[in-house]
Short mmCIF file of C-alpha atoms in Angstrom, two decimals:
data_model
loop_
_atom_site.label_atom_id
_atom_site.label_comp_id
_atom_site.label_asym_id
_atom_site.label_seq_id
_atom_site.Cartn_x
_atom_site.Cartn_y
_atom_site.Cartn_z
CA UNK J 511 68.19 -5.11 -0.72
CA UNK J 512 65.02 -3.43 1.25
CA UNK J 513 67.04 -2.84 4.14
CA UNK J 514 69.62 -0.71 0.98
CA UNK J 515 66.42 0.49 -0.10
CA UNK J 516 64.83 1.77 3.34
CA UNK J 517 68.44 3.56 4.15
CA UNK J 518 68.47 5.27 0.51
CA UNK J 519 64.82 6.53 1.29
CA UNK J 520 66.36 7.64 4.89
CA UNK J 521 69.23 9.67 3.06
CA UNK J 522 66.84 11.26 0.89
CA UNK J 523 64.69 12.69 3.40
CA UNK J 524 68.10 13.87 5.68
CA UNK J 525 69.23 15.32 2.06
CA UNK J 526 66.00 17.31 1.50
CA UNK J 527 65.80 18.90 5.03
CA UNK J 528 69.43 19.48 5.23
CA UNK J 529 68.74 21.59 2.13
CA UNK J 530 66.17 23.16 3.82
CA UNK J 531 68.07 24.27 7.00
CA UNK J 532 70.46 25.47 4.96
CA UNK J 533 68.38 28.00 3.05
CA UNK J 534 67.38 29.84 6.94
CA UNK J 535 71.30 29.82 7.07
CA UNK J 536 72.33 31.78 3.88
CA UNK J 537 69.21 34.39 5.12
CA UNK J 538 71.31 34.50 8.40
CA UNK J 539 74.53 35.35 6.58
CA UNK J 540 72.96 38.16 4.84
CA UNK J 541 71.97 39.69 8.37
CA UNK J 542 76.08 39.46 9.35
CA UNK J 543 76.93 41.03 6.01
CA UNK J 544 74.29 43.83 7.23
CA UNK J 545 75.66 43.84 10.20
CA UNK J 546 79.21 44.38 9.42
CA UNK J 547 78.27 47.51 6.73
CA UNK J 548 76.70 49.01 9.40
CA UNK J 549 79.68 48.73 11.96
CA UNK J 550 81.86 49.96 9.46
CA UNK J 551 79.57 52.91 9.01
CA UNK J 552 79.23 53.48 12.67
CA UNK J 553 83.25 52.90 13.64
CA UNK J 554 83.94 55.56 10.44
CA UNK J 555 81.94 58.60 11.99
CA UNK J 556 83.41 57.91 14.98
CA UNK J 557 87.01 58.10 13.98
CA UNK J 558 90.85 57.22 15.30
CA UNK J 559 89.07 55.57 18.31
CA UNK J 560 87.11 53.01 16.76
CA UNK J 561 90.02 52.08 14.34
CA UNK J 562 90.74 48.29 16.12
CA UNK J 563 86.54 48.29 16.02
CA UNK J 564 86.76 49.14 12.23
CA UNK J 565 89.40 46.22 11.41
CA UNK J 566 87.04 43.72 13.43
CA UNK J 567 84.38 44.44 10.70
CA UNK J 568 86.27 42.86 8.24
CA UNK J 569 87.07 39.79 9.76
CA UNK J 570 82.96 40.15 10.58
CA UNK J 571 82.50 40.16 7.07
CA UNK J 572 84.95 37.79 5.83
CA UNK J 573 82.83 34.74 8.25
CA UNK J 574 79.64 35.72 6.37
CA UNK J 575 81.33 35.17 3.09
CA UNK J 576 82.52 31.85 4.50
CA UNK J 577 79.81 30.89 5.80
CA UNK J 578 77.71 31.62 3.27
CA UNK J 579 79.84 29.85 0.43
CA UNK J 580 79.91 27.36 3.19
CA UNK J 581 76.34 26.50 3.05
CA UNK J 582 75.80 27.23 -0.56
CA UNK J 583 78.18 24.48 -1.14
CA UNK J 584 76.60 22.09 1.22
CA UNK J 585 73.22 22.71 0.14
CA UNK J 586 74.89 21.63 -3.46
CA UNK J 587 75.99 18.83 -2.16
CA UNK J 588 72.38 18.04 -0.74
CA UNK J 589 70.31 18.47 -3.97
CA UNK J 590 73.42 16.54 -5.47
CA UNK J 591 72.46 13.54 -2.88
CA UNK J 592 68.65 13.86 -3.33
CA UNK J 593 69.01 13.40 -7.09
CA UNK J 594 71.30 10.58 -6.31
CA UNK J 595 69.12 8.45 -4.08
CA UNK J 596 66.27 9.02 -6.94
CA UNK J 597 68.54 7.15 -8.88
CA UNK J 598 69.37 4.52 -6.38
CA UNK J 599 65.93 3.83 -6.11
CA UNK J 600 64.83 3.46 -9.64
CA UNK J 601 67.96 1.11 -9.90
CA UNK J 602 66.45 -1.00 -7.03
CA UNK J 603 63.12 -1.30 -8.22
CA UNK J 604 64.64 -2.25 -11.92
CA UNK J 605 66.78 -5.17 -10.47
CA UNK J 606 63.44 -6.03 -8.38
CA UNK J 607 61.46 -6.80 -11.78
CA UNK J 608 64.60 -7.98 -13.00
CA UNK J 609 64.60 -10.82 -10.13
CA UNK J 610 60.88 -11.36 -10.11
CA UNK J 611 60.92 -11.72 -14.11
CA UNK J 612 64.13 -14.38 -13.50
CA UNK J 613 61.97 -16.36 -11.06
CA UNK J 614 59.21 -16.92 -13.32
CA UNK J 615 61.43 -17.53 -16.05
CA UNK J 616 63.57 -19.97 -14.39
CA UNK J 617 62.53 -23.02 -16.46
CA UNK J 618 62.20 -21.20 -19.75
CA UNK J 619 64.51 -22.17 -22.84
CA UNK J 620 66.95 -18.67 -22.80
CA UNK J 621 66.32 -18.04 -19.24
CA UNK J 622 69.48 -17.49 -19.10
CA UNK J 623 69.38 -14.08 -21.78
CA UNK J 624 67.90 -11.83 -18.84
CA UNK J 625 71.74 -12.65 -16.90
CA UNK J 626 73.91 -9.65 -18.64
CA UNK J 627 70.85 -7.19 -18.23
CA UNK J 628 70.95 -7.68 -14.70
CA UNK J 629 74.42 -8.24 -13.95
CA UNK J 630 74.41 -4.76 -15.34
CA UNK J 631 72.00 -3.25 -13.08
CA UNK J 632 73.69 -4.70 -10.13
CA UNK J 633 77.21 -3.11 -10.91
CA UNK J 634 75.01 0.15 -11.65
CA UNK J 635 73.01 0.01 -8.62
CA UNK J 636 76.31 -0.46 -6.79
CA UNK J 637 78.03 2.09 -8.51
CA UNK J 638 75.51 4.75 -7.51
CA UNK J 639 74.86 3.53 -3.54
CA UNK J 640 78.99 3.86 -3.11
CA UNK J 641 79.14 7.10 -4.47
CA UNK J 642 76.08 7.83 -2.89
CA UNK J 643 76.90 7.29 0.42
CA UNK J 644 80.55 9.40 -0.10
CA UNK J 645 78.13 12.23 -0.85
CA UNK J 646 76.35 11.68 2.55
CA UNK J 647 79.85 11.59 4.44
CA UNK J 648 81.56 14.89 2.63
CA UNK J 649 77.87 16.49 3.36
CA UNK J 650 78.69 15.55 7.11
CA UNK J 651 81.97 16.17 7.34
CA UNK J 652 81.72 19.87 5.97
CA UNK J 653 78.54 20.32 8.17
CA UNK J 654 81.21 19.64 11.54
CA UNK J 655 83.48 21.49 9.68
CA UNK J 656 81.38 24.55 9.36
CA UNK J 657 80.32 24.52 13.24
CA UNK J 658 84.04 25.00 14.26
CA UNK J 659 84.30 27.97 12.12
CA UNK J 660 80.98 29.30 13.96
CA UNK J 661 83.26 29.53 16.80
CA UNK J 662 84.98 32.19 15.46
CA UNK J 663 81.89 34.24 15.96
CA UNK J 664 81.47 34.46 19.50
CA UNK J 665 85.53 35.04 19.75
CA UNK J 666 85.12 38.38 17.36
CA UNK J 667 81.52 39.37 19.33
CA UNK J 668 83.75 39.45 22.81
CA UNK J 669 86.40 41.61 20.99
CA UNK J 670 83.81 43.71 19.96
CA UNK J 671 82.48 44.54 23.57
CA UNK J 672 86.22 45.02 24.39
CA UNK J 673 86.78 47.38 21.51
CA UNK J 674 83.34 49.52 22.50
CA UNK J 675 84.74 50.61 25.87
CA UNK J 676 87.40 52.55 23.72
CA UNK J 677 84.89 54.77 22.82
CA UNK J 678 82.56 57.42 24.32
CA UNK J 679 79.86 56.15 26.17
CA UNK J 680 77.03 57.59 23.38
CA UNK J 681 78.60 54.93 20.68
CA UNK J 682 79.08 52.41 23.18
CA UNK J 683 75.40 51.02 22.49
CA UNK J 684 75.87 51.14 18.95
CA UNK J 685 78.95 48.68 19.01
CA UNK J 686 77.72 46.54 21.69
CA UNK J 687 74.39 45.92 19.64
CA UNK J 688 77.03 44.88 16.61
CA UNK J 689 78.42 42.55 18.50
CA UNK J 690 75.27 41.08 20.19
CA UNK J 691 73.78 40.59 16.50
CA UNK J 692 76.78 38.74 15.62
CA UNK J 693 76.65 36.69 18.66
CA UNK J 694 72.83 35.87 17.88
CA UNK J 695 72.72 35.59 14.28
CA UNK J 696 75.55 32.77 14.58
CA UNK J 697 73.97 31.01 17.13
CA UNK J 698 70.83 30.99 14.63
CA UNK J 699 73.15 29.67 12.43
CA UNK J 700 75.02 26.64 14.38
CA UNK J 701 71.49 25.57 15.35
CA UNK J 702 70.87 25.24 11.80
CA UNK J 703 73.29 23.02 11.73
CA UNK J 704 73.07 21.02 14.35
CA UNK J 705 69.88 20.21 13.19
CA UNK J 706 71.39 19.12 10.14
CA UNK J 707 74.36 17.15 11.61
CA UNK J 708 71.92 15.51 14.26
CA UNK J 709 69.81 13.72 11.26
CA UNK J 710 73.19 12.47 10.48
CA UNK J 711 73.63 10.92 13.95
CA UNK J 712 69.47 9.62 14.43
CA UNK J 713 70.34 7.49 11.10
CA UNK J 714 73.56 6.19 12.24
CA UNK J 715 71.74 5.29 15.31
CA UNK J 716 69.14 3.70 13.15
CA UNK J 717 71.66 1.83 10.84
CA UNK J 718 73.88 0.43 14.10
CA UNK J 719 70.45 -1.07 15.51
#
């Protein structure tokens, strides 16, 4: 049961700071949204040359949006599992009084009375560390699965750079700097999370030994 206890208390510290990196990623998003208005802008004034330039902006904008609902619904999931392990714990220390009260009891006449009450907490207690802990593995899963879409960032910053020597050397700058913010910002971002999926792999490292 401490050993339940300690890894509960572990989860709800990886919960709260997942939450937190999180919250630097949807400020991150907002910069590729930014971003992508202003490459519109830019590719628009300078006309039929930038048009492949001015498509890549939307598929710029569409990975913010992703991302962005991404992390919104992982950071969900996070205050989700923080409330949940709150609740794990208040279940262990009940069926802790429960068993110290039983021990002291042990010879008394109806003893036996305190059974269903705890029998009750146990299923509970159970109940909420198994759904607990499939909280914890959807939060990790969708944290990998958001890093592979990350890729897709450094794939549309490249085409970018290819699409800027299409057009005259004095907008050149302007679309290179797109695509270098979109290159940077996402890098911001999968460091986010691989500070998040990395507490994921320290406790699993903890839980083996």
């Amino acid at each position: 049961m401490s050993r339940n206890r300690s890894q509960v208390s572990q989860y709800y510290v990886i919960a709260a700071v997942v939450a937190a990196e999180l919250n630097h990623t949807l400020t991150y998003c907002k910069q590729i949204n930014l971003t992508a208005s202003n490459a519109q802008a830019a590719s628009s004034r300078v006309g039929n040359a930038a048009l492949g330039f001015k498509a890549l902006t939307g598929f710029i904008d569409d990975l913010a949006c992703y991302t962005m609902k991404a992390a919104t619904d992982i950071n969900s999931l996070a205050h989700t599992a923080s409330k949940m392990a709150t609740d794990t714990a208040r279940a262990a220390t009940a069926l802790k009084h429960f068993e110290k009260a039983r021990l002291s009891a042990v010879d008394a006449k109806y003893s036996q009375s305190i059974a269903p009450a705890v029998e009750q907490t146990v299923a509970r207690y159970n109940e909420i560390q198994n759904s607990f802990q499939v909280l914890i593995n959807q939060m990790e899963q969708q944290l990998h699965e958001l890093k592979r879409n990350l890729r897709t960032a450094n794939i549309l910053a490249s085409i970018c750079r290819i699409e800027a020597c299409r057009v005259d050397v004095a907008n050149q700058a302007t679309f290179n700097d797109v695509a270098n913010r979109v290159d940077n910002v996402a890098n911001l971002i999968r460091q986010r999370v691989d500070n998040a999926i990395a507490l994921f792999d320290t406790s699993s490292a903890k839980e083996a030994a």
